[in-house]
Short mmCIF file of C-alpha atoms in Angstrom, two decimals:
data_model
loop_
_atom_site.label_atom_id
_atom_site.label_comp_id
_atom_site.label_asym_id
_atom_site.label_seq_id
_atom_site.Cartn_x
_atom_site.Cartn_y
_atom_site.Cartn_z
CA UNK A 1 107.47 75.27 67.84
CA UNK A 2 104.75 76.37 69.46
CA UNK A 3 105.32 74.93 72.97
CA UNK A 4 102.16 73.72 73.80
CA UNK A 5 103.46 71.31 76.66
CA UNK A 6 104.66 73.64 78.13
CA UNK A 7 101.82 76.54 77.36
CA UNK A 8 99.38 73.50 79.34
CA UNK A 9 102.00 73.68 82.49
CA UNK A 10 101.42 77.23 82.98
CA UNK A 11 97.61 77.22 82.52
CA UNK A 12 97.69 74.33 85.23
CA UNK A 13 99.71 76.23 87.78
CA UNK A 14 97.90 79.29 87.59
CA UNK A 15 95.34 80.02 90.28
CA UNK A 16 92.09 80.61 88.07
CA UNK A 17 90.88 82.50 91.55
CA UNK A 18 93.38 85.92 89.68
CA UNK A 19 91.48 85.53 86.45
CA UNK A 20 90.11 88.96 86.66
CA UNK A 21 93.29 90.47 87.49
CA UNK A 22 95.50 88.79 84.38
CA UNK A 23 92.22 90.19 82.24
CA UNK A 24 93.05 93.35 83.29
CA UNK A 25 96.98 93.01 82.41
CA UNK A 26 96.13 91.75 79.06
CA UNK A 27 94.51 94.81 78.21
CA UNK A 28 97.95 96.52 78.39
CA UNK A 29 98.50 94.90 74.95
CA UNK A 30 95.24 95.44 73.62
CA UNK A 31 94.17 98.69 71.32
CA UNK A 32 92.54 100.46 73.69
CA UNK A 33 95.08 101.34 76.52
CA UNK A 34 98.18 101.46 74.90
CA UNK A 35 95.80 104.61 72.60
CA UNK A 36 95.43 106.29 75.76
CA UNK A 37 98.60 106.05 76.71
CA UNK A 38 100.32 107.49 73.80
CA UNK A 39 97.26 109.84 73.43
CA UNK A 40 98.42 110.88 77.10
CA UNK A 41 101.69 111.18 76.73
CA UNK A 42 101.73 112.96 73.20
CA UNK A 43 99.20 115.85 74.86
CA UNK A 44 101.33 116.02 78.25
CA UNK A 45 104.60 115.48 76.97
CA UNK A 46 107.56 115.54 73.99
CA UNK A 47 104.80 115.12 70.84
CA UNK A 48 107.38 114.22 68.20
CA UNK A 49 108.94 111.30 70.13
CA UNK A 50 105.02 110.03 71.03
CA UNK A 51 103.89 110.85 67.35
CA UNK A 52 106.93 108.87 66.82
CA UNK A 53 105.31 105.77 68.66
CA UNK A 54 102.11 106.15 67.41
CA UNK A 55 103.47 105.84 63.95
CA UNK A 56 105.17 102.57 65.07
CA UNK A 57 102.17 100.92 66.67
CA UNK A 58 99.96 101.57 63.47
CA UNK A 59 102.37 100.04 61.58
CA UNK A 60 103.15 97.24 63.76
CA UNK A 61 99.01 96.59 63.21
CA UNK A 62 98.90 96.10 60.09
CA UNK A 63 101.94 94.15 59.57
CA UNK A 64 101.07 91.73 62.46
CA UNK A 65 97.69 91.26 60.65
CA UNK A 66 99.00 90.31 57.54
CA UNK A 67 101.93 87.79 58.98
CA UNK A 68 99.06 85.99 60.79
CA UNK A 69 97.00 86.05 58.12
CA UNK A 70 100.06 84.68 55.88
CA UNK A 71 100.59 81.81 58.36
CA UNK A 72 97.07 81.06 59.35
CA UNK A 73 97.75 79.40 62.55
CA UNK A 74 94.84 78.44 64.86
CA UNK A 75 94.56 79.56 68.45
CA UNK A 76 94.23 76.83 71.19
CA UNK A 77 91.26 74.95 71.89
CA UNK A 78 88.31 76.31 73.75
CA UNK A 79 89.00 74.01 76.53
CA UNK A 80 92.31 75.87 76.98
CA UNK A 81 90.49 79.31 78.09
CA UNK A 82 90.54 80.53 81.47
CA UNK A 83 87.47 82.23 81.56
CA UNK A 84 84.86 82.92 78.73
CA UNK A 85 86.04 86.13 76.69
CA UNK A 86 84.29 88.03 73.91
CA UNK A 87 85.87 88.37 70.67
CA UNK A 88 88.90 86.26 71.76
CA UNK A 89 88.35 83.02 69.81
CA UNK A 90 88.52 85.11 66.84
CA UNK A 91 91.62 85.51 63.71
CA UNK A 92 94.54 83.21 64.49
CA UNK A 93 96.95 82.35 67.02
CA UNK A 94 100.46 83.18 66.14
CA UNK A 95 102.16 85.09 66.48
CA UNK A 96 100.68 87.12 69.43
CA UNK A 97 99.12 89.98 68.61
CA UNK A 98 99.23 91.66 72.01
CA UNK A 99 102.59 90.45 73.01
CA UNK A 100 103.69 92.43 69.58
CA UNK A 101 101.48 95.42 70.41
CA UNK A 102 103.26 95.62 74.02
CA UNK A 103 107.01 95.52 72.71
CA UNK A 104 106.19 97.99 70.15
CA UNK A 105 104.36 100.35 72.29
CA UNK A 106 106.44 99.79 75.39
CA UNK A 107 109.41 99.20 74.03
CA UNK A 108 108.93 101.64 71.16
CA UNK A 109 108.61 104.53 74.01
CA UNK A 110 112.30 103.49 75.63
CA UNK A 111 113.85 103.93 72.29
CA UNK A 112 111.76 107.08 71.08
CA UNK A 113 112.69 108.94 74.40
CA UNK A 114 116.64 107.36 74.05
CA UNK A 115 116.31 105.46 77.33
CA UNK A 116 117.75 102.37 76.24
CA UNK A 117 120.52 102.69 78.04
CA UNK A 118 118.53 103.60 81.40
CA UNK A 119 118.27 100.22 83.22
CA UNK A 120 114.73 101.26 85.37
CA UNK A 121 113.25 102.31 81.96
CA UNK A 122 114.48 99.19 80.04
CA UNK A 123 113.09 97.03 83.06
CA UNK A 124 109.59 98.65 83.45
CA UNK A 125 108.76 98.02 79.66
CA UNK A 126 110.26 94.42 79.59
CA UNK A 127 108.56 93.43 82.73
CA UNK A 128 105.27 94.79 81.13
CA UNK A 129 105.92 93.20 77.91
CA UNK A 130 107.20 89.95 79.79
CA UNK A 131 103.34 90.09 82.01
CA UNK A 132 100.99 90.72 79.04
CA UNK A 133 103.21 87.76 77.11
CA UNK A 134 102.06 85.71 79.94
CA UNK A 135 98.67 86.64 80.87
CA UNK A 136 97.25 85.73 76.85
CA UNK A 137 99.05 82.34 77.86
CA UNK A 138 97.11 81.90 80.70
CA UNK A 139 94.20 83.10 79.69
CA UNK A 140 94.56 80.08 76.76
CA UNK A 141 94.23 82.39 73.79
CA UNK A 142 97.79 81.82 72.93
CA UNK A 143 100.78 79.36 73.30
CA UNK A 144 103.81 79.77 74.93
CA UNK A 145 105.74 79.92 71.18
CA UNK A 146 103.24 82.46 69.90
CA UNK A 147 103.91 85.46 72.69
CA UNK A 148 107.79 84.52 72.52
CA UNK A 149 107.88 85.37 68.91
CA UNK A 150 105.35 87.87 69.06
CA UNK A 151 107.44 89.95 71.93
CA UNK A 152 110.59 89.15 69.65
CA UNK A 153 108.95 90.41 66.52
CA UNK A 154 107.97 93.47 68.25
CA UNK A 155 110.91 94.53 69.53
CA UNK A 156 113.16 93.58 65.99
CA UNK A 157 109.91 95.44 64.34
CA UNK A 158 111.29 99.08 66.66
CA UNK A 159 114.06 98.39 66.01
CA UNK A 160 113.86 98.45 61.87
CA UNK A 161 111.58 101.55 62.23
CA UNK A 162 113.68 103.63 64.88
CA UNK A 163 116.43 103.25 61.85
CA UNK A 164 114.41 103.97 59.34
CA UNK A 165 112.20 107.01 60.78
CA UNK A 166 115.23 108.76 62.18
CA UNK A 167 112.95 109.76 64.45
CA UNK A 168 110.01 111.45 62.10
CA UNK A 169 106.98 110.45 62.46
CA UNK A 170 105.92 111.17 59.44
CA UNK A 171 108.21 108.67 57.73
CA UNK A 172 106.52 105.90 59.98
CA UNK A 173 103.25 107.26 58.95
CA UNK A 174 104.15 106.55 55.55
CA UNK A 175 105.24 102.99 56.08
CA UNK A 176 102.17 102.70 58.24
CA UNK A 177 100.35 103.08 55.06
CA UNK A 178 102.04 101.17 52.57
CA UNK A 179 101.48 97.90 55.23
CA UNK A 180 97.59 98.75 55.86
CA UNK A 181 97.28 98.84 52.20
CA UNK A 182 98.67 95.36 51.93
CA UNK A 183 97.13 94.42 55.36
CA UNK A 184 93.54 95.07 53.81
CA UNK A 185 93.22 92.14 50.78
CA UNK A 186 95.52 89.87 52.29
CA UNK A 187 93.77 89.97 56.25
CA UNK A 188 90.55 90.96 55.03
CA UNK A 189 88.12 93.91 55.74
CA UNK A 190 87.87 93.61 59.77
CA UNK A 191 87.83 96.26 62.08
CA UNK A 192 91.74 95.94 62.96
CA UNK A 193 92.65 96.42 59.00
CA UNK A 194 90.43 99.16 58.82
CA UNK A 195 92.07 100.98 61.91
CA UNK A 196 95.44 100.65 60.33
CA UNK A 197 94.36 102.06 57.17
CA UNK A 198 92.36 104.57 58.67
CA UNK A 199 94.91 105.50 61.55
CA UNK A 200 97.53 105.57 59.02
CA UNK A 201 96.31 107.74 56.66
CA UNK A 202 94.94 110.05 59.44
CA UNK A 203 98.70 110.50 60.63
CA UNK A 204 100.01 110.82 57.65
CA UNK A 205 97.92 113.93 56.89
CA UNK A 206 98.45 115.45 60.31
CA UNK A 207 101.75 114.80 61.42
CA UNK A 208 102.67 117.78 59.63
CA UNK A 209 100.99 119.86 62.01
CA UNK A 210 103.05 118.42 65.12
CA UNK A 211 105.97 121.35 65.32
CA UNK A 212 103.40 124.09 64.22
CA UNK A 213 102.78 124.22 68.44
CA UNK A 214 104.70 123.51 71.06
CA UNK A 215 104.92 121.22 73.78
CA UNK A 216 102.70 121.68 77.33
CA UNK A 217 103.50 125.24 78.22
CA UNK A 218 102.04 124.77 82.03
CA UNK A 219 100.41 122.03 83.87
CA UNK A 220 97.40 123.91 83.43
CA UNK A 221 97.11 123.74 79.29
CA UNK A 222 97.76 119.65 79.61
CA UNK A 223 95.30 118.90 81.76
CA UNK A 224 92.77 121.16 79.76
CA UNK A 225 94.40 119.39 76.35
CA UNK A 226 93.53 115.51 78.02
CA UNK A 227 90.19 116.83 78.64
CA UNK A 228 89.33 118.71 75.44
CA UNK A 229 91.38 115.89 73.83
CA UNK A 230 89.79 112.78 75.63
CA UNK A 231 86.62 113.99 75.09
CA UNK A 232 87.08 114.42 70.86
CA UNK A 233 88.30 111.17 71.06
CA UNK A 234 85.60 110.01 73.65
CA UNK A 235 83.19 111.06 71.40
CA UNK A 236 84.77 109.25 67.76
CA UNK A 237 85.06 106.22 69.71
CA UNK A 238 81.45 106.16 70.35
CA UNK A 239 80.63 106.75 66.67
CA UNK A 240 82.51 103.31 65.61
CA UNK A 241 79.00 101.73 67.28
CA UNK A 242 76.75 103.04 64.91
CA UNK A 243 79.08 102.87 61.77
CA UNK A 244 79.19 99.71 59.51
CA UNK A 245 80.39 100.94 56.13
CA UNK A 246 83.88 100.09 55.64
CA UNK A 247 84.86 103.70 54.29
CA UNK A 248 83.36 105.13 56.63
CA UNK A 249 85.05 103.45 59.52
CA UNK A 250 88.31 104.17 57.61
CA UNK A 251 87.93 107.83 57.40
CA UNK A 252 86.65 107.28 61.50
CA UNK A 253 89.92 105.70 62.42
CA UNK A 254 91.84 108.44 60.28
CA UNK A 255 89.95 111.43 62.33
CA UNK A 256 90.81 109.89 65.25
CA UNK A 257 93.84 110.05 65.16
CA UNK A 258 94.51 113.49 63.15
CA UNK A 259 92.34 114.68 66.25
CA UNK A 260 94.86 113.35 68.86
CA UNK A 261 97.70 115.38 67.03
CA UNK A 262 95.39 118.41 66.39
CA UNK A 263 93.54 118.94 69.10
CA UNK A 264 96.86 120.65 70.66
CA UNK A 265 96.29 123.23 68.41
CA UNK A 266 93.08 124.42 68.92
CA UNK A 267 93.45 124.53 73.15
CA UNK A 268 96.87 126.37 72.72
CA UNK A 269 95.13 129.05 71.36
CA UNK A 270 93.55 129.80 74.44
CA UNK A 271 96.69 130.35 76.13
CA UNK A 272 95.38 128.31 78.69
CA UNK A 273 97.96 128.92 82.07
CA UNK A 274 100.74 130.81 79.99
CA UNK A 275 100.46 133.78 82.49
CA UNK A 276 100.80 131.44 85.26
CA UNK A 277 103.70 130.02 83.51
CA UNK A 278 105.80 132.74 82.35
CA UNK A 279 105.90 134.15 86.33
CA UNK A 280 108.36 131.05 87.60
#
């Protein structure tokens, strides 16, 4: 089921010379990028459809965590890893955790901004879901089998929530919670639970506040909101080093990301390039 014949065949043919680069594509599906990215895009662009997203990936966290929890499936052996990585023998191999993370975030953005039916939109995401799926193969952290159902789970996963949400975020914010509160006993207290639980209820509180601005007014005010943004969130992420009680990092995680959908708030009342704006 897990296709680890085959999983060994593409280990083998892969020059270990590009291990560096396929590090670098994993990250893709990892927590940290795809958070940027929507962080990005939510500041810069439509913020209901990348609230929208948001909601879905925090949800998709804490449901992955409990389904691989559920199954308890190890990851290949040692011998299987391309090159020594930190934290990446840890929690259990299927199904892939960043091959999920990458259809939900990826494909979650095609269906939140209705390109489904644009073929160059549909392609992009499904060729980066379709590299990060490969690169944890390579890099031996998961079979073959794993990122297959991972990638499939993800993209069934959008498609349940796109139904259900209706496209409000707070809705998926709500389910977000309801599956970190289950995530929590049955995966345990790690950091990924906590961030769901955390980043859920943080949403949940604050995706209320999405509509009360509106979106990017000039160039200007969105490159002042990813810097006043990045930094707020800059500055949280740094606090997760020095934080080790498990409330704590919840109510972290939750001002997080209430700051992402807040911070919009506080820089559009400076009226930061409206003048320049309102003269095209």
């Amino acid at each position: 089921m897990r296709l680890e014949e085959a999983s060994a065949t593409i280990r083998e043919a892969f020059p270990a010379a590009y291990a560096d680069l396929v590090v670098l594509v994993t990250e893709l599906g990892g927590t940290t990028v795809p958070m940027i990215v929507l962080a990005v895009l939510f500041w810069c662009g439509n913020r209901r459809r990348s609230a929208l997203v948001i909601s879905y990936a925090v949800a998709g966290l804490a449901l992955l965590l409990s389904i691989k929890a559920l199954l308890g499936l190890p990851r290949p052996p040692a011998d299987a890893l391309l090159v020594p990585l930190e934290g990446e023998r840890e929690g259990y191999g299927f199904p892939s955790g960043h091959a999920f993370a990458a259809a939900v975030v990826y494909g979650g953005l095609v269906a939140a901004y209705d390109r489904t039916r644009d073929a160059l939109a549909v392609t992009a995401a499904g060729t980066v879901i379709a590299l990060v799926s490969l690169s944890r193969v390579v890099l031996g952290v998961h079979y073959l089998g794993d990122v297959i159902v991972g990638a499939l789970l993800g993209i069934a996963f959008v498609g349940a929530m796109d139904r259900f949400t209706r496209g409000d975020p707070r809705l998926g914010f709500a389910v977000a919670v309801v599956l970190a509160a289950v995530a929590v006993p049955v995966a345990g207290v790690t950091e990924d639970s906590l961030l769901g639980l955390g980043g859920s209820i943080g949403g949940l509180c604050s995706a209320g506040w999405i509509d009360r601005r509106p979106d990017p007014r000039s160039r200007l005010e969105a490159g002042a909101l990813v810097v006043v943004g990045g930094a707020g969130a800059v500055a949280l992420e740094a606090a997760e080093a020095v934080v080790a009680f498990a409330p704590a990092l919840v109510a972290l995680y939750a001002a997080l990301v209430a700051w992402i959908f807040l911070s919009p708030i506080a820089v559009g009342r400076l009226d930061i390039g409206v003048a320049d704006a309102s003269r095209r």
